[in-house]
């Protein structure tokens, strides 16, 4: 476990180009020291040992100043790290890349006055570019993958403009002796980061063009794209015959293009096992983390080469699958990249699948509206002047699954921290200076920010709020705890709130919608002020509803494809 | 004082494009609330007031999400700010620009359990892009200028990719009532930040070309340039007839170009009053903060338009004078910008001044080496294979003043935090894999990192260390405390260290150099290991030496120009 962990760390650093390490001796850093000594013996790195940590850190600073490649700086736990501080301050202001790896006692020895255990968390404050608490050595694969990714991305982050020191704190438990010699896994995934926008020169763009030529490629368009980036992407995809899997927050859905695919979540949920023809060789990811969790597993299990347009250059790859991260916007990337040739059948298959999904993605025949029907009604009544703010938890998932608008909407959602707090207030903020804003929320999120309605009353803001009232937290019915004892008490949490009374309290127009016809008529009417539309639904039926959609899709695909 | 301060803050925000503010009411924020209300009355901004801080912050988030322009979010002191936290977390991860302005009690009310006084310093931890403690309202101009600059740059920093929240904490003393209505100073300096590299398009580069055409321009090349950036800059300056004032750490000095000017520090010290012909209309600054303090005053008093190539996009303008900050490297900027036409006499005058300085920048005739002579000897013996590491305090200033090498050297110095700690270790780090590294240091910095010499002995590193031994801190002789009681005890701090004995301790070759001839012969010989060259000098004579250089320069200029 320890041996594996050290190998992953050191191999990750080597893969990224580590050349020099400086170590100040000590006990807790033993496994790293021995590993580094082995690498030095094998002439893979230069290793310097300095007993004075203050000098050691400045020595590492000097090497990095000359080479502009991050130098690894290692020390034991306790005040040793504090001696690094002067050189770290210098490195931060001077933009010199360093990987400062302090070793630490494990959690159980902290906060109880164990010897040489100081609080090393965020020890260097704002004087480092970033701080990361590395995990203890673990056997589970996810933890190993994380260590590998975080080590490689830290090395890159240290070099990324503005360059600077990164602090990694590594707790170790005794015994501290790894099995030597370390054996490196040559298949350990290497992450390629291309951090500078100016590196996307003609040579690189031609190289990528050649890598993509005659391959089966898809584009995954995540949230928060720019309109111009979207246009360039669509243009490139059209010329190249690549499908674009469009997250609802990409603002692509509803644009006039046959390349756009919206059925991916349902498609992945039926399983791609028998759909080899839809498996890509190349994936280009743009935007922030997509709504669909199914896409994460898809990427993890895919053998495709994955390119991530990491516009914000923060290496936030939740999937840890990107073979290449490029610090480029969609706009810059697709503008420069020459379109590629692709087999005609590739896009056609995707269009077929999308067509099949569209044919079954219809309102249910029963009169009582369900949660998916509400999204369909929105798709059919909103237009490009509409702002649609979607609450987290179930509503954004429903939108992801079935929203197929006829024209592009302005869709927003708080997908950074994915909270259900502040939903009403955020939507009201979006509504100012607009006449057509719609909020889709569940009853729980609606209640949580009920105070926020005050602003609508006070500033005469115009908004329609659809409250899907399934009396509690609907998402839990999809999780393993569904059906457990005390489910309603601790998960379902029915509030029994009276939406109509809340409407009265805030001078809102209140409507109840139980049929598709009624809901659409309410959505089509002009928004004159604060309007609350309550749609009562049933949490348990909702689970069955989604299962039947996927089952239906599976049958049609088997029949038609 | 308070009224002025509020005006500066609000006007700075308006100048940068503030459109919307959200305030959660309270007492400590009174002056800002009244100022914002006035702006709303005058229809300069939209103001929203929300009693629930949590909702208020999400409401601001919503506005910013829609507009992509920072929204000002204000609250009173105490836990009010904590209610902002959920929306701030969301803004940080989602890259939404916010200016979170928390008001605070003044320092004298903190840490003594005064009511509603919590520690608001770095209150939001890593969940904000940056934290800045704003100064209390002050009468002195430097403080006002700082507030103006920091407010404007915070607004830009919030928008800069990756966008996010900036936390400003503003302490106020009672009374909290400003004089209303606020009067805005229309001459308040506006700082223009052009944050995106992609904004340097053809249109902008042509606009700049036209602004520079037929103007008297200079380039200030600061530390840490890239070789390619330097080449592009030289090429552009040559075609345009602009002088380049080359900081010693720009690595430009010694390159073959008549555009390079090294005498600026001495020139500025004699005063530019009678040298109107050398006053520029345009200044382009590149690189990090320059060594010469005289350049800061020059920029502050100049009427030139100042352009700052802020490659690291951290708006670190110590001079607070840049009218335009461009997030571009020298390489990108000078590659794209078309050369301009400039009057022939402009560059010629600068070349004349440089020629005059060169003619007087000679070794003193006396046999005893002085501190400036050491730098001259280095200039005459080192070449482009040499690494020259220069200690902070006097040595880098001496190098700035008189270093005129015949070929470019690789010059390094720890100019981020400007410490005299770790000098030997940093230089040794630079020396690995090199055969020709020279360290120029005073005796105090040499002593401070004496432990660092261990590494040279242990790893058989090759370095020559020139120790200018004036037995103490030479720089203090130039400061106001020179000649005060107890000067030697608390400032001069003579150490009486025996350099030869230290050399013995570390197996170093020791030489004493008191003449130019001896020093040059030592510098020219191959570096075989650790070599220490001691040059004894006198702190008091050094002051006179520099005064006479400047006096001499002044006389020659008056005579010849």
Short mmCIF file of N, CA and C in Angstrom, two decimals, chain A residues 20 22 46-52 54-56 58-63 65-66 86 89-90 93-96 122 126 130-131 161-163 197-198 224 288 311-312 314 332 387 389 392 410 412-419 421-423 425-430 432-434 448-449 451-452 454-455 458-459 461, chain B residues 20 22 46-52 54-56 58-63 65-66 86 89-90 93-96 122 126 130-131 161-163 197-198 224 288 311-312 314 332 387 389 392 410 412-419 421-423 425-430 432-434 448-449 451-452 454-455 458-459 461:
data_model
loop_
_atom_site.label_atom_id
_atom_site.label_comp_id
_atom_site.label_asym_id
_atom_site.label_seq_id
_atom_site.Cartn_x
_atom_site.Cartn_y
_atom_site.Cartn_z
N UNK A 20 14.90 17.38 -10.82
CA UNK A 20 15.70 17.64 -9.62
C UNK A 20 14.85 17.58 -8.37
N UNK A 22 15.22 18.04 -3.96
CA UNK A 22 16.04 18.43 -2.82
C UNK A 22 15.32 17.91 -1.58
N UNK A 46 18.34 14.12 -10.43
CA UNK A 46 19.41 14.55 -9.53
C UNK A 46 18.80 14.73 -8.16
N UNK A 47 19.45 14.16 -7.15
CA UNK A 47 18.95 14.31 -5.78
C UNK A 47 19.97 15.06 -4.95
N UNK A 48 19.53 16.08 -4.23
CA UNK A 48 20.39 16.85 -3.34
C UNK A 48 19.85 16.74 -1.91
N UNK A 49 20.74 16.53 -0.98
CA UNK A 49 20.33 16.42 0.42
C UNK A 49 20.97 17.56 1.20
N UNK A 50 20.17 18.31 1.92
CA UNK A 50 20.68 19.47 2.65
C UNK A 50 20.10 19.43 4.06
N UNK A 51 20.96 19.47 5.06
CA UNK A 51 20.47 19.33 6.44
C UNK A 51 19.74 20.58 6.94
N UNK A 52 20.03 21.72 6.35
CA UNK A 52 19.38 22.96 6.78
C UNK A 52 18.20 23.23 5.84
N UNK A 54 16.11 25.64 5.55
CA UNK A 54 16.04 26.98 4.95
C UNK A 54 16.93 27.06 3.72
N UNK A 55 18.16 26.56 3.88
CA UNK A 55 19.08 26.53 2.73
C UNK A 55 18.56 25.60 1.65
N UNK A 56 18.03 24.46 2.06
CA UNK A 56 17.53 23.48 1.10
C UNK A 56 16.48 24.10 0.18
N UNK A 58 15.97 27.31 -0.53
CA UNK A 58 16.56 28.30 -1.43
C UNK A 58 17.38 27.62 -2.52
N UNK A 59 18.01 26.51 -2.16
CA UNK A 59 18.78 25.74 -3.14
C UNK A 59 17.85 25.24 -4.25
N UNK A 60 16.71 24.69 -3.82
CA UNK A 60 15.72 24.23 -4.80
C UNK A 60 15.22 25.41 -5.64
N UNK A 61 15.02 26.55 -4.96
CA UNK A 61 14.59 27.77 -5.67
C UNK A 61 15.59 28.13 -6.77
N UNK A 62 16.87 28.03 -6.42
CA UNK A 62 17.90 28.37 -7.41
C UNK A 62 17.84 27.45 -8.62
N UNK A 63 17.69 26.16 -8.37
CA UNK A 63 17.60 25.21 -9.49
C UNK A 63 16.41 25.55 -10.37
N UNK A 65 14.84 28.34 -10.62
CA UNK A 65 15.04 29.67 -11.24
C UNK A 65 15.81 29.51 -12.55
N UNK A 66 16.76 28.59 -12.52
CA UNK A 66 17.60 28.39 -13.70
C UNK A 66 16.89 27.55 -14.74
N UNK A 86 10.71 31.19 3.98
CA UNK A 86 11.29 32.33 3.25
C UNK A 86 11.43 32.08 1.75
N UNK A 89 8.02 32.19 0.00
CA UNK A 89 7.56 33.57 -0.25
C UNK A 89 8.23 34.13 -1.50
N UNK A 90 9.53 33.90 -1.59
CA UNK A 90 10.26 34.39 -2.76
C UNK A 90 9.73 33.73 -4.03
N UNK A 93 6.26 35.22 -5.17
CA UNK A 93 6.28 36.55 -5.80
C UNK A 93 7.05 36.52 -7.11
N UNK A 94 8.07 35.69 -7.15
CA UNK A 94 8.93 35.64 -8.36
C UNK A 94 8.42 34.68 -9.41
N UNK A 95 7.33 33.95 -9.09
CA UNK A 95 6.78 33.00 -10.05
C UNK A 95 7.76 31.89 -10.41
N UNK A 96 8.33 31.28 -9.38
CA UNK A 96 9.26 30.17 -9.59
C UNK A 96 8.55 28.86 -9.22
N UNK A 122 -2.83 24.01 5.08
CA UNK A 122 -2.72 25.39 4.61
C UNK A 122 -1.63 26.14 5.38
N UNK A 126 -1.43 32.09 1.95
CA UNK A 126 -1.54 32.56 0.57
C UNK A 126 -0.20 32.61 -0.15
N UNK A 130 -1.30 26.85 -4.45
CA UNK A 130 -2.38 25.96 -4.06
C UNK A 130 -1.88 25.04 -2.96
N UNK A 131 -2.82 24.55 -2.18
CA UNK A 131 -2.52 23.57 -1.13
C UNK A 131 -3.38 22.34 -1.36
N UNK A 161 1.36 29.62 -15.86
CA UNK A 161 1.45 31.07 -15.70
C UNK A 161 0.32 31.62 -14.84
N UNK A 162 0.53 32.37 -13.76
CA UNK A 162 1.84 32.64 -13.18
C UNK A 162 2.37 31.44 -12.40
N UNK A 163 3.61 31.05 -12.71
CA UNK A 163 4.22 29.92 -12.04
C UNK A 163 4.40 30.21 -10.55
N UNK A 197 -1.86 29.27 -24.06
CA UNK A 197 -2.69 29.52 -25.24
C UNK A 197 -1.79 29.69 -26.48
N UNK A 198 -0.62 30.27 -26.27
CA UNK A 198 0.25 30.52 -27.43
C UNK A 198 0.86 29.22 -27.95
N UNK A 224 -21.84 26.34 -19.54
CA UNK A 224 -21.13 27.62 -19.62
C UNK A 224 -20.23 27.76 -20.84
N UNK A 288 -17.75 23.30 -18.46
CA UNK A 288 -17.57 22.79 -17.11
C UNK A 288 -18.19 21.39 -16.97
N UNK A 311 -10.46 25.70 -20.43
CA UNK A 311 -10.37 27.14 -20.67
C UNK A 311 -9.90 27.92 -19.46
N UNK A 312 -10.33 27.51 -18.27
CA UNK A 312 -9.96 28.24 -17.06
C UNK A 312 -8.64 27.77 -16.49
N UNK A 314 -7.68 25.34 -14.77
CA UNK A 314 -7.58 24.91 -13.38
C UNK A 314 -7.61 23.39 -13.24
N UNK A 332 -11.34 29.54 -29.63
CA UNK A 332 -9.99 29.51 -30.20
C UNK A 332 -9.68 28.15 -30.81
N UNK A 387 -35.44 33.28 -20.19
CA UNK A 387 -34.44 32.79 -19.24
C UNK A 387 -35.07 31.63 -18.49
N UNK A 389 -34.26 29.29 -15.35
CA UNK A 389 -33.37 28.91 -14.26
C UNK A 389 -33.89 27.61 -13.67
N UNK A 392 -31.26 22.76 -8.63
CA UNK A 392 -30.45 21.54 -8.57
C UNK A 392 -31.30 20.37 -8.13
N UNK A 410 -32.06 30.55 -22.83
CA UNK A 410 -30.97 30.93 -21.93
C UNK A 410 -31.17 30.14 -20.64
N UNK A 412 -29.93 28.56 -17.06
CA UNK A 412 -28.98 28.78 -15.97
C UNK A 412 -29.23 27.78 -14.85
N UNK A 413 -28.19 27.51 -14.08
CA UNK A 413 -28.32 26.63 -12.93
C UNK A 413 -27.07 26.85 -12.08
N UNK A 414 -27.19 26.76 -10.77
CA UNK A 414 -26.00 26.91 -9.91
C UNK A 414 -25.23 25.59 -9.85
N UNK A 415 -24.46 25.29 -10.89
CA UNK A 415 -23.79 23.99 -10.97
C UNK A 415 -22.38 24.00 -10.44
N UNK A 416 -21.94 25.11 -9.82
CA UNK A 416 -20.60 25.11 -9.23
C UNK A 416 -20.58 24.24 -7.99
N UNK A 417 -21.42 24.59 -7.01
CA UNK A 417 -21.47 23.81 -5.78
C UNK A 417 -22.76 23.01 -5.70
N UNK A 418 -23.61 23.15 -6.70
CA UNK A 418 -24.81 22.31 -6.84
C UNK A 418 -25.76 22.38 -5.65
N UNK A 419 -25.80 23.51 -4.95
CA UNK A 419 -26.66 23.62 -3.78
C UNK A 419 -28.12 23.80 -4.15
N UNK A 421 -29.72 25.75 -2.09
CA UNK A 421 -29.96 27.00 -1.36
C UNK A 421 -29.90 28.18 -2.32
N UNK A 422 -30.66 29.20 -2.00
CA UNK A 422 -30.60 30.45 -2.78
C UNK A 422 -31.17 30.36 -4.18
N UNK A 423 -31.97 29.34 -4.45
CA UNK A 423 -32.48 29.13 -5.81
C UNK A 423 -33.40 30.28 -6.25
N UNK A 425 -33.63 33.36 -5.05
CA UNK A 425 -32.90 34.63 -5.15
C UNK A 425 -32.05 34.69 -6.41
N UNK A 426 -31.36 33.59 -6.72
CA UNK A 426 -30.53 33.60 -7.93
C UNK A 426 -31.40 33.82 -9.16
N UNK A 427 -32.53 33.14 -9.20
CA UNK A 427 -33.42 33.29 -10.36
C UNK A 427 -33.94 34.72 -10.45
N UNK A 428 -34.26 35.32 -9.31
CA UNK A 428 -34.75 36.71 -9.32
C UNK A 428 -33.64 37.65 -9.79
N UNK A 429 -32.42 37.38 -9.38
CA UNK A 429 -31.30 38.19 -9.87
C UNK A 429 -31.21 38.12 -11.39
N UNK A 430 -31.39 36.93 -11.92
CA UNK A 430 -31.35 36.75 -13.38
C UNK A 430 -32.50 37.50 -14.06
N UNK A 432 -33.88 40.43 -13.47
CA UNK A 432 -33.98 41.90 -13.59
C UNK A 432 -33.72 42.32 -15.02
N UNK A 433 -34.44 43.32 -15.47
CA UNK A 433 -34.35 43.79 -16.85
C UNK A 433 -34.80 42.76 -17.89
N UNK A 434 -35.45 41.68 -17.46
CA UNK A 434 -35.99 40.71 -18.42
C UNK A 434 -37.50 40.63 -18.20
N UNK A 448 -36.69 26.41 0.95
CA UNK A 448 -35.40 26.78 1.54
C UNK A 448 -35.10 28.27 1.35
N UNK A 449 -35.45 28.80 0.21
CA UNK A 449 -35.17 30.22 -0.07
C UNK A 449 -36.46 31.02 -0.19
N UNK A 451 -37.68 33.19 1.73
CA UNK A 451 -37.40 34.62 2.03
C UNK A 451 -37.04 35.40 0.77
N UNK A 452 -36.42 34.70 -0.15
CA UNK A 452 -35.97 35.37 -1.38
C UNK A 452 -37.12 35.99 -2.14
N UNK A 454 -39.33 37.89 -1.16
CA UNK A 454 -39.48 39.29 -0.74
C UNK A 454 -39.01 40.27 -1.82
N UNK A 455 -37.90 39.90 -2.47
CA UNK A 455 -37.31 40.80 -3.47
C UNK A 455 -38.23 40.98 -4.68
N UNK A 458 -40.90 43.39 -3.56
CA UNK A 458 -40.39 44.73 -3.30
C UNK A 458 -39.99 45.46 -4.58
N UNK A 459 -39.41 44.75 -5.52
CA UNK A 459 -38.92 45.40 -6.75
C UNK A 459 -39.80 45.10 -7.96
N UNK A 461 -40.52 42.42 -9.54
CA UNK A 461 -39.82 41.63 -10.55
C UNK A 461 -40.80 40.68 -11.24
N UNK B 20 -24.55 47.20 -11.02
CA UNK B 20 -25.52 46.74 -10.03
C UNK B 20 -24.87 46.54 -8.67
N UNK B 22 -25.88 45.25 -4.52
CA UNK B 22 -26.86 44.67 -3.61
C UNK B 22 -26.35 44.92 -2.21
N UNK B 46 -28.06 50.36 -10.54
CA UNK B 46 -29.24 49.78 -9.92
C UNK B 46 -28.85 49.35 -8.52
N UNK B 47 -29.65 49.73 -7.52
CA UNK B 47 -29.37 49.31 -6.16
C UNK B 47 -30.50 48.43 -5.65
N UNK B 48 -30.13 47.30 -5.08
CA UNK B 48 -31.12 46.39 -4.48
C UNK B 48 -30.78 46.21 -3.01
N UNK B 49 -31.82 46.25 -2.18
CA UNK B 49 -31.62 46.08 -0.75
C UNK B 49 -32.35 44.82 -0.30
N UNK B 50 -31.65 43.94 0.38
CA UNK B 50 -32.25 42.67 0.79
C UNK B 50 -31.88 42.44 2.25
N UNK B 51 -32.88 42.22 3.09
CA UNK B 51 -32.61 42.09 4.52
C UNK B 51 -31.94 40.76 4.87
N UNK B 52 -32.11 39.76 4.04
CA UNK B 52 -31.52 38.45 4.33
C UNK B 52 -30.21 38.34 3.55
N UNK B 54 -28.07 36.02 3.13
CA UNK B 54 -27.88 34.81 2.31
C UNK B 54 -28.58 34.98 0.97
N UNK B 55 -29.84 35.44 1.02
CA UNK B 55 -30.57 35.70 -0.22
C UNK B 55 -29.90 36.81 -1.02
N UNK B 56 -29.47 37.85 -0.32
CA UNK B 56 -28.85 38.99 -1.00
C UNK B 56 -27.67 38.54 -1.85
N UNK B 58 -27.00 35.52 -3.06
CA UNK B 58 -27.43 34.72 -4.22
C UNK B 58 -28.08 35.61 -5.27
N UNK B 59 -28.78 36.64 -4.80
CA UNK B 59 -29.41 37.58 -5.73
C UNK B 59 -28.32 38.28 -6.56
N UNK B 60 -27.28 38.71 -5.88
CA UNK B 60 -26.15 39.33 -6.59
C UNK B 60 -25.52 38.32 -7.55
N UNK B 61 -25.40 37.09 -7.08
CA UNK B 61 -24.86 36.03 -7.93
C UNK B 61 -25.67 35.89 -9.21
N UNK B 62 -26.99 35.93 -9.04
CA UNK B 62 -27.85 35.81 -10.22
C UNK B 62 -27.62 36.94 -11.21
N UNK B 63 -27.53 38.15 -10.70
CA UNK B 63 -27.29 39.30 -11.60
C UNK B 63 -25.96 39.11 -12.34
N UNK B 65 -24.34 36.39 -12.87
CA UNK B 65 -24.42 35.22 -13.75
C UNK B 65 -24.98 35.64 -15.10
N UNK B 66 -25.95 36.55 -15.05
CA UNK B 66 -26.60 36.97 -16.29
C UNK B 66 -25.74 38.00 -17.02
N UNK B 86 -22.42 30.77 1.38
CA UNK B 86 -22.86 29.80 0.37
C UNK B 86 -22.78 30.34 -1.06
N UNK B 89 -19.15 30.51 -2.27
CA UNK B 89 -18.63 29.20 -2.70
C UNK B 89 -19.09 28.90 -4.12
N UNK B 90 -20.37 29.15 -4.36
CA UNK B 90 -20.91 28.91 -5.70
C UNK B 90 -20.20 29.78 -6.73
N UNK B 93 -16.56 28.50 -7.58
CA UNK B 93 -16.47 27.31 -8.45
C UNK B 93 -17.04 27.59 -9.83
N UNK B 94 -18.07 28.44 -9.88
CA UNK B 94 -18.71 28.72 -11.18
C UNK B 94 -18.07 29.86 -11.93
N UNK B 95 -17.06 30.50 -11.33
CA UNK B 95 -16.38 31.61 -11.99
C UNK B 95 -17.31 32.78 -12.28
N UNK B 96 -18.05 33.19 -11.26
CA UNK B 96 -18.95 34.34 -11.39
C UNK B 96 -18.32 35.53 -10.67
N UNK B 122 -9.34 37.47 5.81
CA UNK B 122 -9.36 36.19 5.08
C UNK B 122 -10.54 35.33 5.53
N UNK B 126 -10.11 30.12 1.07
CA UNK B 126 -9.78 29.91 -0.34
C UNK B 126 -10.99 30.01 -1.25
N UNK B 130 -9.35 36.48 -4.17
CA UNK B 130 -8.36 37.28 -3.47
C UNK B 130 -9.02 37.98 -2.29
N UNK B 131 -8.22 38.30 -1.30
CA UNK B 131 -8.70 39.07 -0.15
C UNK B 131 -7.83 40.31 -0.02
N UNK B 161 -10.21 35.96 -16.14
CA UNK B 161 -10.30 34.51 -16.29
C UNK B 161 -9.29 33.77 -15.40
N UNK B 162 -9.66 32.84 -14.52
CA UNK B 162 -11.03 32.48 -14.20
C UNK B 162 -11.70 33.51 -13.30
N UNK B 163 -12.88 33.98 -13.72
CA UNK B 163 -13.61 34.98 -12.94
C UNK B 163 -14.00 34.41 -11.58
N UNK B 197 -5.73 37.79 -23.52
CA UNK B 197 -4.75 37.77 -24.58
C UNK B 197 -5.43 37.83 -25.94
N UNK B 198 -6.63 37.24 -26.03
CA UNK B 198 -7.30 37.21 -27.32
C UNK B 198 -7.84 38.59 -27.69
N UNK B 224 13.22 39.51 -15.53
CA UNK B 224 12.56 38.28 -15.96
C UNK B 224 11.86 38.39 -17.31
N UNK B 288 8.99 42.35 -14.53
CA UNK B 288 8.59 42.58 -13.15
C UNK B 288 9.16 43.92 -12.65
N UNK B 311 2.12 40.48 -18.01
CA UNK B 311 2.08 39.12 -18.54
C UNK B 311 1.44 38.13 -17.57
N UNK B 312 1.70 38.31 -16.28
CA UNK B 312 1.16 37.37 -15.29
C UNK B 312 -0.25 37.75 -14.85
N UNK B 314 -1.50 39.81 -12.88
CA UNK B 314 -1.81 39.98 -11.46
C UNK B 314 -1.82 41.44 -11.04
N UNK B 332 4.46 38.40 -27.53
CA UNK B 332 3.22 38.56 -28.28
C UNK B 332 2.99 40.02 -28.68
N UNK B 387 26.85 32.60 -15.42
CA UNK B 387 25.71 32.91 -14.56
C UNK B 387 26.20 33.89 -13.51
N UNK B 389 24.89 35.60 -10.15
CA UNK B 389 23.84 35.78 -9.14
C UNK B 389 24.25 36.93 -8.24
N UNK B 392 20.83 40.77 -2.83
CA UNK B 392 20.02 41.97 -2.65
C UNK B 392 20.77 43.02 -1.86
N UNK B 410 23.89 35.83 -17.98
CA UNK B 410 22.67 35.31 -17.34
C UNK B 410 22.66 35.83 -15.91
N UNK B 412 20.87 36.73 -12.32
CA UNK B 412 19.77 36.32 -11.44
C UNK B 412 19.84 37.08 -10.13
N UNK B 413 18.68 37.22 -9.49
CA UNK B 413 18.63 37.85 -8.18
C UNK B 413 17.26 37.49 -7.59
N UNK B 414 17.17 37.33 -6.30
CA UNK B 414 15.87 37.04 -5.68
C UNK B 414 15.08 38.34 -5.48
N UNK B 415 14.46 38.85 -6.55
CA UNK B 415 13.80 40.15 -6.47
C UNK B 415 12.31 40.06 -6.16
N UNK B 416 11.81 38.86 -5.86
CA UNK B 416 10.40 38.78 -5.49
C UNK B 416 10.17 39.40 -4.12
N UNK B 417 10.87 38.85 -3.11
CA UNK B 417 10.72 39.37 -1.75
C UNK B 417 11.97 40.12 -1.33
N UNK B 418 12.97 40.16 -2.21
CA UNK B 418 14.16 41.00 -1.99
C UNK B 418 14.93 40.69 -0.71
N UNK B 419 14.87 39.44 -0.25
CA UNK B 419 15.54 39.10 1.00
C UNK B 419 17.05 38.97 0.82
N UNK B 421 18.34 36.63 2.70
CA UNK B 421 18.48 35.26 3.20
C UNK B 421 18.59 34.28 2.03
N UNK B 422 19.30 33.22 2.25
CA UNK B 422 19.37 32.15 1.26
C UNK B 422 20.16 32.48 0.01
N UNK B 423 20.98 33.51 0.06
CA UNK B 423 21.70 33.97 -1.14
C UNK B 423 22.68 32.91 -1.64
N UNK B 425 22.76 29.66 -1.03
CA UNK B 425 22.07 28.44 -1.48
C UNK B 425 21.42 28.64 -2.84
N UNK B 426 20.77 29.80 -3.04
CA UNK B 426 20.14 30.02 -4.34
C UNK B 426 21.18 30.03 -5.44
N UNK B 427 22.30 30.70 -5.19
CA UNK B 427 23.36 30.76 -6.20
C UNK B 427 23.91 29.36 -6.48
N UNK B 428 24.07 28.54 -5.44
CA UNK B 428 24.56 27.18 -5.65
C UNK B 428 23.56 26.35 -6.45
N UNK B 429 22.27 26.57 -6.18
CA UNK B 429 21.26 25.89 -6.99
C UNK B 429 21.40 26.25 -8.45
N UNK B 430 21.65 27.53 -8.71
CA UNK B 430 21.83 27.97 -10.10
C UNK B 430 23.07 27.34 -10.72
N UNK B 432 24.38 24.34 -10.51
CA UNK B 432 24.51 22.93 -10.88
C UNK B 432 24.48 22.80 -12.40
N UNK B 433 25.26 21.89 -12.92
CA UNK B 433 25.39 21.69 -14.37
C UNK B 433 25.97 22.90 -15.10
N UNK B 434 26.54 23.86 -14.39
CA UNK B 434 27.21 24.99 -15.05
C UNK B 434 28.67 25.00 -14.61
N UNK B 448 24.80 35.27 6.57
CA UNK B 448 23.44 34.81 6.87
C UNK B 448 23.18 33.39 6.36
N UNK B 449 23.71 33.10 5.20
CA UNK B 449 23.48 31.76 4.62
C UNK B 449 24.79 30.97 4.53
N UNK B 451 25.74 28.45 6.17
CA UNK B 451 25.44 27.00 6.15
C UNK B 451 25.28 26.48 4.73
N UNK B 452 24.80 27.37 3.87
CA UNK B 452 24.56 26.95 2.49
C UNK B 452 25.82 26.47 1.80
N UNK B 454 27.86 24.36 2.73
CA UNK B 454 27.97 22.91 2.89
C UNK B 454 27.67 22.18 1.59
N UNK B 455 26.68 22.68 0.86
CA UNK B 455 26.27 22.00 -0.36
C UNK B 455 27.34 22.04 -1.43
N UNK B 458 29.86 19.43 -0.42
CA UNK B 458 29.33 18.07 -0.49
C UNK B 458 29.14 17.60 -1.92
N UNK B 459 28.70 18.50 -2.79
CA UNK B 459 28.41 18.10 -4.17
C UNK B 459 29.45 18.60 -5.16
N UNK B 461 30.37 21.51 -6.08
CA UNK B 461 29.83 22.49 -7.02
C UNK B 461 30.89 23.54 -7.36
#
